[in-house]
Short mmCIF file of C-alpha atoms in Angstrom, two decimals:
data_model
loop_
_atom_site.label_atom_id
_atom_site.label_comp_id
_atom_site.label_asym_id
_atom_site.label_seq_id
_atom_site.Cartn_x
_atom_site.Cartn_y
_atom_site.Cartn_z
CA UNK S 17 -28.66 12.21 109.76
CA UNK S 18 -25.96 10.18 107.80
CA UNK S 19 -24.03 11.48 105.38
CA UNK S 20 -26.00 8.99 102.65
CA UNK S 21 -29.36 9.95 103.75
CA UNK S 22 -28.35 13.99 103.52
CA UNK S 23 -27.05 13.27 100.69
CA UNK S 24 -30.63 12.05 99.00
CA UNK S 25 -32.25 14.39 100.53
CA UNK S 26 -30.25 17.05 98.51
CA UNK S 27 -30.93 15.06 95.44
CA UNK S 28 -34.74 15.06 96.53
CA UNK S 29 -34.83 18.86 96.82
CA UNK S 30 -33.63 19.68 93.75
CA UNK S 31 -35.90 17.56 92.06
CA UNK S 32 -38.71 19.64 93.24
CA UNK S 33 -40.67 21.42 90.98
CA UNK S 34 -40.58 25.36 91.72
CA UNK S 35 -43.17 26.93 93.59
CA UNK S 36 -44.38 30.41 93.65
CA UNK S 37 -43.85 31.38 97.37
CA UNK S 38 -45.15 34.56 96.58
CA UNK S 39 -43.41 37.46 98.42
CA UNK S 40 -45.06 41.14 97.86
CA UNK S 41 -41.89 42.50 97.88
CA UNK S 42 -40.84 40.47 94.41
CA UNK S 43 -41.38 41.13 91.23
CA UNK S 44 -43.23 39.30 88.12
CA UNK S 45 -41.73 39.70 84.75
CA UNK S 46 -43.07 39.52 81.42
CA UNK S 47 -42.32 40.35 77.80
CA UNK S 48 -41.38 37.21 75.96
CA UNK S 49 -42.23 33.57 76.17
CA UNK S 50 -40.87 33.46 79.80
CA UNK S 51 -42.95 34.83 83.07
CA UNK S 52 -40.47 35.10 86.11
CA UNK S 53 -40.16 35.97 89.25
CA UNK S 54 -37.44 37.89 91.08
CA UNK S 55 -36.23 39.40 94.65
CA UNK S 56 -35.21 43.05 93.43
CA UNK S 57 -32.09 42.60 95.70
CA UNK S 58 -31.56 39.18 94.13
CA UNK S 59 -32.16 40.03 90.58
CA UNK S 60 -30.10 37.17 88.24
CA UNK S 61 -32.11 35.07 90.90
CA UNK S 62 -35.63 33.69 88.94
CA UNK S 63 -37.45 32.37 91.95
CA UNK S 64 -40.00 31.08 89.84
CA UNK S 65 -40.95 30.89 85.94
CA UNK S 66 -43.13 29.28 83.56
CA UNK S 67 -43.89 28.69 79.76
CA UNK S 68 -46.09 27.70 77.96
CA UNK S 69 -44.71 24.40 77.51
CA UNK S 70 -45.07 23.98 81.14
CA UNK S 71 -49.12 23.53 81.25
CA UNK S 72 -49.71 20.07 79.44
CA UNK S 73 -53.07 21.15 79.46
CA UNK S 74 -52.51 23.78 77.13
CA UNK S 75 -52.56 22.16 73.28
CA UNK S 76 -49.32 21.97 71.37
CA UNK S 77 -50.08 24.16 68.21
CA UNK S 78 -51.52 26.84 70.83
CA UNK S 79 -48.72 27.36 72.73
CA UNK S 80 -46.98 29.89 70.17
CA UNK S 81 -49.75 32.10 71.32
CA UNK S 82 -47.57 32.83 74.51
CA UNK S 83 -44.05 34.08 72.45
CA UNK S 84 -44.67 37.90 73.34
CA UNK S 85 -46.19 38.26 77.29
CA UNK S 86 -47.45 41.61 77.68
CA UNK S 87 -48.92 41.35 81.18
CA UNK S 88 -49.02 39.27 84.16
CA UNK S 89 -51.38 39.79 87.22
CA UNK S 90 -51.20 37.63 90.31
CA UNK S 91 -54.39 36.57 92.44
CA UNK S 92 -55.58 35.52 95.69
CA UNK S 93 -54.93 31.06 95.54
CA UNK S 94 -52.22 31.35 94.03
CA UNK S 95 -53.02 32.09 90.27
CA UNK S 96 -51.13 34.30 87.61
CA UNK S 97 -53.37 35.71 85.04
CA UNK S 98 -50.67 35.97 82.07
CA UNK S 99 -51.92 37.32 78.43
CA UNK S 100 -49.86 37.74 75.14
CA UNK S 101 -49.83 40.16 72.08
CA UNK S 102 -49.47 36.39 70.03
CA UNK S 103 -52.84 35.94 70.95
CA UNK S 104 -53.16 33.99 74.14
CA UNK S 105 -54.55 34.44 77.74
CA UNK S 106 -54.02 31.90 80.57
CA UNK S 107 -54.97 31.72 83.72
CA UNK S 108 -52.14 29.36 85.58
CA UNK S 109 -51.79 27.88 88.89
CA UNK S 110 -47.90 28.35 90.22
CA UNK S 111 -47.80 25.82 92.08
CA UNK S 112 -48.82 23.18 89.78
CA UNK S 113 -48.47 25.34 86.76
CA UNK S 114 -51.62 23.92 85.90
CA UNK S 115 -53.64 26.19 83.30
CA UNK S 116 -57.53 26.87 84.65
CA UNK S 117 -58.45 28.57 81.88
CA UNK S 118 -57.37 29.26 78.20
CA UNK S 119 -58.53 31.58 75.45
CA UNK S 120 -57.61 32.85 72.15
CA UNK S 121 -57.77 36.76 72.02
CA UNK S 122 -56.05 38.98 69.03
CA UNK S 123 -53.06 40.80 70.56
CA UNK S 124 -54.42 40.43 73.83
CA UNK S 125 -53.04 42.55 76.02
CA UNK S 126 -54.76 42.92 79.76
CA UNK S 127 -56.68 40.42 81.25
CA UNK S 128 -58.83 41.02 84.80
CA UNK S 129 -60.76 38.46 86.99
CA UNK S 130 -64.60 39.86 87.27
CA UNK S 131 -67.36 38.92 89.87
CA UNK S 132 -69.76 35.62 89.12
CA UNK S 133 -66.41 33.72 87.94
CA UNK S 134 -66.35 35.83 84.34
CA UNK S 135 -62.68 37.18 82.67
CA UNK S 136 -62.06 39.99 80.66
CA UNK S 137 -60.01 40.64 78.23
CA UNK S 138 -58.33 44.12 76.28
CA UNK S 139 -58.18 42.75 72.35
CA UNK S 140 -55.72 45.29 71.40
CA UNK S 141 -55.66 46.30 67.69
CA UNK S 142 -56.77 44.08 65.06
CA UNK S 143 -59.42 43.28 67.13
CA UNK S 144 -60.26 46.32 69.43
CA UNK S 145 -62.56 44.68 72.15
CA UNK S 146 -62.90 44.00 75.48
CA UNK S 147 -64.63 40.19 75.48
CA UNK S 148 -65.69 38.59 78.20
CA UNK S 149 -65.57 34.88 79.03
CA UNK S 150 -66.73 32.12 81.47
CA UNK S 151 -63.94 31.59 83.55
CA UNK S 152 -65.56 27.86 84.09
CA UNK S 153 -65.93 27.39 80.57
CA UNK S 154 -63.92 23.26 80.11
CA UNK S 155 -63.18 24.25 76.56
CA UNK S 156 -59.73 25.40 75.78
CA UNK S 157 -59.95 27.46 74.44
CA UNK S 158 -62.68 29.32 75.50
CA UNK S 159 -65.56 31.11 73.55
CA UNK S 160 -66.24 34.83 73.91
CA UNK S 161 -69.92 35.14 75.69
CA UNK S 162 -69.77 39.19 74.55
CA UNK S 163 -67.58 42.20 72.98
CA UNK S 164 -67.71 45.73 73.31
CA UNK S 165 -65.69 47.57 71.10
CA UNK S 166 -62.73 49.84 72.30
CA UNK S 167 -60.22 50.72 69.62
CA UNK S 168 -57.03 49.55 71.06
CA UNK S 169 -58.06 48.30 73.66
CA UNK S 170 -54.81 47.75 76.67
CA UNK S 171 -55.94 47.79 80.05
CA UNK S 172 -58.41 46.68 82.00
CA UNK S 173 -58.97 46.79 85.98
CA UNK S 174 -61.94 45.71 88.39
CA UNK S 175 -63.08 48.23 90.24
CA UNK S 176 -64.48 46.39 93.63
CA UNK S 177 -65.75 49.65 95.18
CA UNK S 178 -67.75 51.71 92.11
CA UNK S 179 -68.58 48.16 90.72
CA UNK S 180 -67.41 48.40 87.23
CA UNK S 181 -64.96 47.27 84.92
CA UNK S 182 -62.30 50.37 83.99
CA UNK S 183 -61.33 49.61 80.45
CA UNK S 184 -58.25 51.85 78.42
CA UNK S 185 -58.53 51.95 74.77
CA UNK S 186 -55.71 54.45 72.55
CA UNK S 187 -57.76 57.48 72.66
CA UNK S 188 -60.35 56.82 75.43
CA UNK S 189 -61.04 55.12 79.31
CA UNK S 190 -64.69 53.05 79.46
CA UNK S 191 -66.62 52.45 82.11
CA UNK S 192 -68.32 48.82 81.84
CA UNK S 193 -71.26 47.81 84.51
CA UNK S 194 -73.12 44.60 84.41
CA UNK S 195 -76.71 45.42 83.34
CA UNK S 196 -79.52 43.94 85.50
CA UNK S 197 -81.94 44.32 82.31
CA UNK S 198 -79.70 42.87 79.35
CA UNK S 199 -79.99 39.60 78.32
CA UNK S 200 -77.71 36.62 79.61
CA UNK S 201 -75.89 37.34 76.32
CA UNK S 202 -74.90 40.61 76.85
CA UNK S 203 -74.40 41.36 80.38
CA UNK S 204 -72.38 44.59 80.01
CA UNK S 205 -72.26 47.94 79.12
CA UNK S 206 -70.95 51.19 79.26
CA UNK S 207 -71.56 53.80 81.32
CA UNK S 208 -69.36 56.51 80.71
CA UNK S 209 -66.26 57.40 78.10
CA UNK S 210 -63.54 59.62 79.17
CA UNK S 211 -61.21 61.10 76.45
CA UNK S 212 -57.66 60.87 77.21
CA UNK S 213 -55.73 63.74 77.66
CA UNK S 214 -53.11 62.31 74.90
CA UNK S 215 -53.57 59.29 72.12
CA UNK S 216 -51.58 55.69 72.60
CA UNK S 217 -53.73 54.49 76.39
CA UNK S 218 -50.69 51.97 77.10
CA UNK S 219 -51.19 50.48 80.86
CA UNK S 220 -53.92 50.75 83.76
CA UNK S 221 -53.18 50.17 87.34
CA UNK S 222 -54.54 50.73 90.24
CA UNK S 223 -52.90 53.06 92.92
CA UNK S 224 -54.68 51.02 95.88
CA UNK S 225 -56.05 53.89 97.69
CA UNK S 226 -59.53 53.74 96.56
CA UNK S 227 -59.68 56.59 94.35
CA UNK S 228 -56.96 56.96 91.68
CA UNK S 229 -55.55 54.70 88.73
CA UNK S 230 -52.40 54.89 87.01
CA UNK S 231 -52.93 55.18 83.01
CA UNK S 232 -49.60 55.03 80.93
CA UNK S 233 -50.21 56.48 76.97
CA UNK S 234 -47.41 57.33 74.45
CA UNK S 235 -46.91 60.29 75.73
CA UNK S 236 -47.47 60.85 79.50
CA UNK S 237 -48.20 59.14 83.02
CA UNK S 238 -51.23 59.91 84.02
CA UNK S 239 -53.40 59.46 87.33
CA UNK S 240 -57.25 59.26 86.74
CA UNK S 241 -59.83 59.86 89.41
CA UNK S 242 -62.25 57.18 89.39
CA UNK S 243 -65.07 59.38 90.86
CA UNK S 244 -64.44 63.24 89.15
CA UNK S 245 -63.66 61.49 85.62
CA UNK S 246 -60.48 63.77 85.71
CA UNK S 247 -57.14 63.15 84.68
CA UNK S 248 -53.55 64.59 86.13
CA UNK S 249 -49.96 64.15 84.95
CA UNK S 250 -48.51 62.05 87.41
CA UNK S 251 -45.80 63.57 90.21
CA UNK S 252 -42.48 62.07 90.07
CA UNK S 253 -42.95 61.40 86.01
CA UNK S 254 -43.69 64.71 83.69
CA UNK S 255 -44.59 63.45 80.28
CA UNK S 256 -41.80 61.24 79.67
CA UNK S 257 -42.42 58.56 76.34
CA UNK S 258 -43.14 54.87 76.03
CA UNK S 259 -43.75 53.91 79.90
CA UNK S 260 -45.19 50.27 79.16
CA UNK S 261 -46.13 49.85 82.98
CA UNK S 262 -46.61 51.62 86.47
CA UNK S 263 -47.48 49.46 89.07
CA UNK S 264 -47.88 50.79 93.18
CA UNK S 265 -47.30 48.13 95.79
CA UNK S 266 -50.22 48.42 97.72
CA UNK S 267 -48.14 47.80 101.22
CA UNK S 268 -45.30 49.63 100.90
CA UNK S 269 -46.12 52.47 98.20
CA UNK S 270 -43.09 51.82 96.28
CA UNK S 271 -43.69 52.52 92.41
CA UNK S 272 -42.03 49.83 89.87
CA UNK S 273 -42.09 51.10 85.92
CA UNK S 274 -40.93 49.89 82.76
CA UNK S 275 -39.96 52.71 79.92
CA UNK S 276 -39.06 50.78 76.22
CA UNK S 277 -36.01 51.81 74.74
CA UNK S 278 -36.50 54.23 71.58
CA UNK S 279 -35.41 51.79 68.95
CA UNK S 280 -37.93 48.94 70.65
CA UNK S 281 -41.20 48.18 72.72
CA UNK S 282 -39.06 46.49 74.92
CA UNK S 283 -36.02 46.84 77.00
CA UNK S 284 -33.91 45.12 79.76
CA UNK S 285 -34.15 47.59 82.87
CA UNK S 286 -36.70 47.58 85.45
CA UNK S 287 -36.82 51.23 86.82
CA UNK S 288 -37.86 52.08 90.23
CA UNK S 289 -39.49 55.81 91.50
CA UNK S 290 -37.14 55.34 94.38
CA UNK S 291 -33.93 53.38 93.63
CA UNK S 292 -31.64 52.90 91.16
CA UNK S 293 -32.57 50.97 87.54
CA UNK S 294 -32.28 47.22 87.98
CA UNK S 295 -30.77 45.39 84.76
CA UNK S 296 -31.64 42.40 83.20
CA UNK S 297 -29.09 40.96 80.41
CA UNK S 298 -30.46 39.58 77.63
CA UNK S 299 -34.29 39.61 78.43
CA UNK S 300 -36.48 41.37 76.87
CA UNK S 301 -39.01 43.45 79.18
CA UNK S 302 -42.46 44.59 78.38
CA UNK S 303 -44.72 44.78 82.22
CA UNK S 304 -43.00 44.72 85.61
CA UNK S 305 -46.16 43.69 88.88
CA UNK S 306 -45.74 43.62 91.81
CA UNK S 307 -46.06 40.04 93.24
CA UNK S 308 -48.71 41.22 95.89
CA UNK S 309 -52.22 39.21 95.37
CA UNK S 310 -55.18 40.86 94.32
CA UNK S 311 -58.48 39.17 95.63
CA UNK S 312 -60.53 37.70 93.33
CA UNK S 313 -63.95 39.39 92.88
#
């Protein structure tokens, strides 16, 4: 290869848009209007990243909805489910950054992919629902096809194995099931309410080992089991205040959280059970995931 023709085919490579190249071992990063990724050993390093801006398919006046990302879960084909207290939820190819789905939600703060190609979505307060949507729907944004209330609602997780949808409000954790007798309009209900053990239900995560999820509240880390409807304070965190996210990686077991400062609901660490506190300059941190692909119901 001649000099020249290396030369252009520098220039060519760093004209390339960014892809995802998702790595389980990285981490995604949300809590303004930037979602990044980053190597934990590399971490000034943003492997990847996207606003709002980025997806021409999603309107100019909505893309304000996107200032204040609250959570970001990655799926199987390469998607990033990304939702925002300003009242947006996007479902975003990383290659492309393309968005495949878009919806208005009040202080949305969790989003899930569910079975038969629905989304749900935790409409924390001021609207205190978890609505449901056609993930196929060509409108952007989307309509809500049903709501069932939950005051403050945060968190929600699909639960492949019990077949429900675990949703965390502030003072209690629902569990929704599609109803074989409702009517096409509303699908879902719930099957059982479990009081939390302390007020402020922040996060919900899975542990990945079939029987336990992580719940975060104002107060205390807690693990619920799925099957006893029983909750434990979590080993390795006592009750410690303002834990915005816990999330396990499902191959190696190592635990990722993010605790706000006291003056904020934000902050610019990324703490680790096992390792020393990785920090971030100058961004502002809300949910820290894994980048480890969950299948898509």
């Amino acid at each position: 290869m001649t000099r020249a023709t290396f030369a252009t085919f520098i220039f060519a490579f760093a004209l390339m848009p960014m892809t995802a190249l998702a790595d389980p071992h990285d981490l995604i990063c949300c809590g303004a209007e930037e979602v990044f990724v980053i190597a934990p050993e590399m971490p000034k390093v943003k492997k990847w990243s996207w606003r709002a801006e980025q997806s021409p398919s999603i309107p100019a006046n909505f893309r304000s909805r996107f200032r204040s990302t609250d959570d970001c879960k990655p799926y199987e084909d390469d998607l990033l489910l990304i939702t925002s207290s300003s009242g947006g939820v996007a479902l975003i190819d990383r290659t492309t950054k393309e968005c495949h789905f878009l919806a208005e939600a009040k202080n949305a703060h969790s989003a899930c992919l569910l079975p038969d190609r629905q989304i749900a979505v935790a409409s924390s307060f001021g609207g205190d629902q978890v609505q449901f949507y056609d993930r196929d729907e060509k409108q952007k944004p989307a309509s809500v096809v049903q709501a069932i209330s939950l005051l403050g609602a945060h968190g929600t997780v699909w639960d492949p194995d019990r077949k429900c949808l675990w949703a965390l409000g502030e003072k209690e954790l629902l569990a929704l099931v599609a109803d074989a007798e409702a009517t096409p309009q509303k699908p879902w209900k719930v099957r059982s309410r479990t009081p939390l053990p302390s007020n402020g239900g922040h996060d919900l995560s899975p542990k990945h080992d079939g029987k336990q999820l992580f719940v975060t509240t104002d107060t205390q880390v807690l693990m619920f089991d799925c099957d006893k409807l029983t909750f434990d304070v979590a080993e390795g965190f006592g009750d410690q205040l303002k834990i915005k996210s816990v999330d396990r990686n499902s191959a190696s077991g190592r635990i990722v959280f993010h605790q706000a400062t006291a003056e904020n609901w934000w902050s610019d660490t990324i703490r680790f059970t096992d390792a020393v506190p990785l920090k971030l300059a100058d961004e502002r941190l809300y949910k820290i995931r894994w980048d480890t692909a969950t299948p898509a119901p």
